[in-house]
mmCIF file with all atom_site columns, C-alpha atoms in Angstrom:
data_model
loop_
_atom_site.group_PDB
_atom_site.id
_atom_site.type_symbol
_atom_site.label_atom_id
_atom_site.label_alt_id
_atom_site.label_comp_id
_atom_site.label_asym_id
_atom_site.label_entity_id
_atom_site.label_seq_id
_atom_site.pdbx_PDB_ins_code
_atom_site.Cartn_x
_atom_site.Cartn_y
_atom_site.Cartn_z
_atom_site.occupancy
_atom_site.B_iso_or_equiv
_atom_site.pdbx_formal_charge
_atom_site.auth_seq_id
_atom_site.auth_comp_id
_atom_site.auth_asym_id
_atom_site.auth_atom_id
_atom_site.pdbx_PDB_model_num
ATOM 1  C CA . MET A 1 1  ? 91.196  64.058 -125.839 1.00 54.00 ? 1  MET A CA 1
ATOM 2  C CA . GLU A 1 2  ? 89.857  62.343 -122.427 1.00 70.00 ? 2  GLU A CA 1
ATOM 3  C CA . ILE A 1 3  ? 90.226  58.986 -120.943 1.00 76.00 ? 3  ILE A CA 1
ATOM 4  C CA . SER A 1 4  ? 87.036  57.563 -122.718 1.00 74.00 ? 4  SER A CA 1
ATOM 5  C CA . GLY A 1 5  ? 88.441  58.293 -126.053 1.00 70.00 ? 5  GLY A CA 1
ATOM 6  C CA . LEU A 1 6  ? 91.463  56.834 -125.610 1.00 71.00 ? 6  LEU A CA 1
ATOM 7  C CA . ILE A 1 7  ? 90.167  53.908 -124.462 1.00 79.00 ? 7  ILE A CA 1
ATOM 8  C CA . SER A 1 8  ? 87.994  53.978 -127.178 1.00 77.00 ? 8  SER A CA 1
ATOM 9  C CA . ALA A 1 9  ? 90.396  54.216 -129.791 1.00 74.00 ? 9  ALA A CA 1
ATOM 10 C CA . LEU A 1 10 ? 92.259  51.205 -128.036 1.00 77.00 ? 10 LEU A CA 1
ATOM 11 C CA . VAL A 1 11 ? 89.529  49.024 -128.371 1.00 85.00 ? 11 VAL A CA 1
ATOM 12 C CA . ILE A 1 12 ? 88.629  50.641 -132.349 1.00 84.00 ? 12 ILE A CA 1
ATOM 13 C CA . GLY A 1 13 ? 92.023  49.633 -132.808 1.00 83.00 ? 13 GLY A CA 1
ATOM 14 C CA . ILE A 1 14 ? 91.906  46.350 -131.841 1.00 87.00 ? 14 ILE A CA 1
ATOM 15 C CA . VAL A 1 15 ? 89.228  45.425 -133.667 1.00 91.00 ? 15 VAL A CA 1
ATOM 16 C CA . ILE A 1 16 ? 90.254  46.921 -137.035 1.00 90.00 ? 16 ILE A CA 1
ATOM 17 C CA . GLY A 1 17 ? 93.616  45.823 -136.768 1.00 89.00 ? 17 GLY A CA 1
ATOM 18 C CA . ALA A 1 18 ? 92.620  42.654 -136.112 1.00 90.00 ? 18 ALA A CA 1
ATOM 19 C CA . LEU A 1 19 ? 90.060  42.335 -138.939 1.00 90.00 ? 19 LEU A CA 1
ATOM 20 C CA . GLY A 1 20 ? 92.401  43.947 -140.930 1.00 89.00 ? 20 GLY A CA 1
ATOM 21 C CA . ARG A 1 21 ? 94.852  41.153 -140.278 1.00 88.00 ? 21 ARG A CA 1
ATOM 22 C CA . LEU A 1 22 ? 91.912  38.647 -141.115 1.00 89.00 ? 22 LEU A CA 1
ATOM 23 C CA . VAL A 1 23 ? 91.616  39.871 -145.496 1.00 89.00 ? 23 VAL A CA 1
ATOM 24 C CA . LEU A 1 24 ? 95.410  38.801 -145.721 1.00 87.00 ? 24 LEU A CA 1
ATOM 25 C CA . PRO A 1 25 ? 95.480  35.389 -146.307 1.00 86.00 ? 25 PRO A CA 1
ATOM 26 C CA . GLY A 1 26 ? 98.259  33.412 -144.268 1.00 82.00 ? 26 GLY A CA 1
ATOM 27 C CA . LYS A 1 27 ? 100.333 33.869 -141.406 1.00 83.00 ? 27 LYS A CA 1
ATOM 28 C CA . GLN A 1 28 ? 101.599 37.630 -140.775 1.00 82.00 ? 28 GLN A CA 1
ATOM 29 C CA . LYS A 1 29 ? 104.998 37.834 -138.594 1.00 82.00 ? 29 LYS A CA 1
ATOM 30 C CA . ILE A 1 30 ? 103.692 40.696 -136.598 1.00 86.00 ? 30 ILE A CA 1
ATOM 31 C CA . GLY A 1 31 ? 102.617 41.138 -132.812 1.00 86.00 ? 31 GLY A CA 1
ATOM 32 C CA . ILE A 1 32 ? 99.738  42.075 -131.301 1.00 85.00 ? 32 ILE A CA 1
ATOM 33 C CA . LEU A 1 33 ? 101.404 45.394 -130.561 1.00 88.00 ? 33 LEU A CA 1
ATOM 34 C CA . TRP A 1 34 ? 101.636 46.371 -134.150 1.00 89.00 ? 34 TRP A CA 1
ATOM 35 C CA . THR A 1 35 ? 98.593  44.993 -134.708 1.00 87.00 ? 35 THR A CA 1
ATOM 36 C CA . ILE A 1 36 ? 96.633  47.572 -132.052 1.00 86.00 ? 36 ILE A CA 1
ATOM 37 C CA . VAL A 1 37 ? 99.218  50.257 -133.672 1.00 90.00 ? 37 VAL A CA 1
ATOM 38 C CA . VAL A 1 38 ? 98.195  50.273 -137.104 1.00 91.00 ? 38 VAL A CA 1
ATOM 39 C CA . GLY A 1 39 ? 94.518  49.461 -136.262 1.00 90.00 ? 39 GLY A CA 1
ATOM 40 C CA . ILE A 1 40 ? 94.339  52.683 -134.643 1.00 89.00 ? 40 ILE A CA 1
ATOM 41 C CA . VAL A 1 41 ? 96.285  54.683 -137.439 1.00 90.00 ? 41 VAL A CA 1
ATOM 42 C CA . ALA A 1 42 ? 94.280  53.134 -140.043 1.00 90.00 ? 42 ALA A CA 1
ATOM 43 C CA . ALA A 1 43 ? 91.068  53.971 -137.984 1.00 87.00 ? 43 ALA A CA 1
ATOM 44 C CA . LEU A 1 44 ? 92.509  57.630 -137.788 1.00 85.00 ? 44 LEU A CA 1
ATOM 45 C CA . LEU A 1 45 ? 92.944  57.404 -141.358 1.00 88.00 ? 45 LEU A CA 1
ATOM 46 C CA . GLY A 1 46 ? 90.331  55.915 -142.132 1.00 86.00 ? 46 GLY A CA 1
ATOM 47 C CA . THR A 1 47 ? 88.125  58.463 -140.852 1.00 83.00 ? 47 THR A CA 1
ATOM 48 C CA . ALA A 1 48 ? 90.324  61.280 -142.555 1.00 85.00 ? 48 ALA A CA 1
ATOM 49 C CA . VAL A 1 49 ? 89.560  59.757 -145.771 1.00 89.00 ? 49 VAL A CA 1
ATOM 50 C CA . ALA A 1 50 ? 86.048  59.109 -145.272 1.00 84.00 ? 50 ALA A CA 1
ATOM 51 C CA . SER A 1 51 ? 85.175  62.444 -144.223 1.00 83.00 ? 51 SER A CA 1
ATOM 52 C CA . GLY A 1 52 ? 86.906  63.278 -147.731 1.00 89.00 ? 52 GLY A CA 1
ATOM 53 C CA . LEU A 1 53 ? 84.790  61.717 -149.322 1.00 87.00 ? 53 LEU A CA 1
ATOM 54 C CA . GLY A 1 54 ? 81.528  62.254 -148.125 1.00 83.00 ? 54 GLY A CA 1
ATOM 55 C CA . VAL A 1 55 ? 81.224  58.994 -146.117 1.00 80.00 ? 55 VAL A CA 1
ATOM 56 C CA . GLU A 1 56 ? 81.601  59.353 -142.411 1.00 68.00 ? 56 GLU A CA 1
ATOM 57 C CA . ASP A 1 57 ? 78.476  60.390 -141.451 1.00 71.00 ? 57 ASP A CA 1
ATOM 58 C CA . THR A 1 58 ? 75.055  57.965 -142.370 1.00 73.00 ? 58 THR A CA 1
ATOM 59 C CA . ASP A 1 59 ? 72.040  56.750 -141.317 1.00 78.00 ? 59 ASP A CA 1
ATOM 60 C CA . GLY A 1 60 ? 72.918  53.522 -139.313 1.00 76.00 ? 60 GLY A CA 1
ATOM 61 C CA . VAL A 1 61 ? 76.238  51.861 -139.917 1.00 76.00 ? 61 VAL A CA 1
ATOM 62 C CA . ASP A 1 62 ? 78.985  53.557 -141.697 1.00 78.00 ? 62 ASP A CA 1
ATOM 63 C CA . TRP A 1 63 ? 80.313  50.904 -143.564 1.00 83.00 ? 63 TRP A CA 1
ATOM 64 C CA . GLY A 1 64 ? 81.898  52.686 -146.092 1.00 85.00 ? 64 GLY A CA 1
ATOM 65 C CA . GLU A 1 65 ? 84.193  54.398 -143.528 1.00 83.00 ? 65 GLU A CA 1
ATOM 66 C CA . TRP A 1 66 ? 84.499  50.815 -142.002 1.00 85.00 ? 66 TRP A CA 1
ATOM 67 C CA . LEU A 1 67 ? 85.535  49.668 -145.818 1.00 88.00 ? 67 LEU A CA 1
ATOM 68 C CA . ILE A 1 68 ? 88.064  52.203 -145.711 1.00 88.00 ? 68 ILE A CA 1
ATOM 69 C CA . GLN A 1 69 ? 89.348  51.374 -142.422 1.00 88.00 ? 69 GLN A CA 1
ATOM 70 C CA . ILE A 1 70 ? 89.663  48.478 -142.595 1.00 90.00 ? 70 ILE A CA 1
ATOM 71 C CA . GLY A 1 71 ? 91.319  48.261 -145.998 1.00 92.00 ? 71 GLY A CA 1
ATOM 72 C CA . LEU A 1 72 ? 94.167  50.834 -144.760 1.00 92.00 ? 72 LEU A CA 1
ATOM 73 C CA . ALA A 1 73 ? 94.541  48.423 -141.841 1.00 92.00 ? 73 ALA A CA 1
ATOM 74 C CA . ALA A 1 74 ? 95.262  45.333 -144.105 1.00 92.00 ? 74 ALA A CA 1
ATOM 75 C CA . LEU A 1 75 ? 97.593  47.688 -145.969 1.00 93.00 ? 75 LEU A CA 1
ATOM 76 C CA . GLY A 1 76 ? 99.260  48.576 -142.844 1.00 92.00 ? 76 GLY A CA 1
ATOM 77 C CA . VAL A 1 77 ? 99.914  45.486 -141.534 1.00 91.00 ? 77 VAL A CA 1
ATOM 78 C CA . ALA A 1 78 ? 101.432 43.296 -144.932 1.00 90.00 ? 78 ALA A CA 1
ATOM 79 C CA . ALA A 1 79 ? 103.683 46.754 -144.998 1.00 91.00 ? 79 ALA A CA 1
ATOM 80 C CA . ILE A 1 80 ? 104.604 46.111 -141.442 1.00 90.00 ? 80 ILE A CA 1
ATOM 81 C CA . SER A 1 81 ? 105.018 42.303 -141.819 1.00 86.00 ? 81 SER A CA 1
ATOM 82 C CA . ARG A 1 82 ? 107.373 42.482 -144.808 1.00 85.00 ? 82 ARG A CA 1
ATOM 83 C CA . VAL A 1 83 ? 109.044 44.840 -143.304 1.00 84.00 ? 83 VAL A CA 1
ATOM 84 C CA . LYS A 1 84 ? 109.990 42.068 -141.029 1.00 73.00 ? 84 LYS A CA 1
ATOM 85 C CA . LEU A 1 85 ? 110.424 39.619 -143.514 1.00 68.00 ? 85 LEU A CA 1
ATOM 86 C CA . ARG A 1 86 ? 113.443 41.236 -144.475 1.00 69.00 ? 86 ARG A CA 1
ATOM 87 C CA . ARG A 1 87 ? 115.408 41.484 -141.153 1.00 65.00 ? 87 ARG A CA 1
#
């Protein structure tokens, strides 16, 4: 992977992670680094799921892929937040 791919994965991870946090109600007890990690993982998994469903490449904005990625990020943020609350 080239440096431009890493930078774009980081930026997409930040955006997806932030949107995943915004979807959840209340305050989440995780930091920005965990948000970025969850966002990157959700973006990668969301792309794979969208590819499996056949909605990864459409004309214009790929809304289906974005919704899947944001949903996965929200699940990841909620899971990490619950784990951190138990400690």
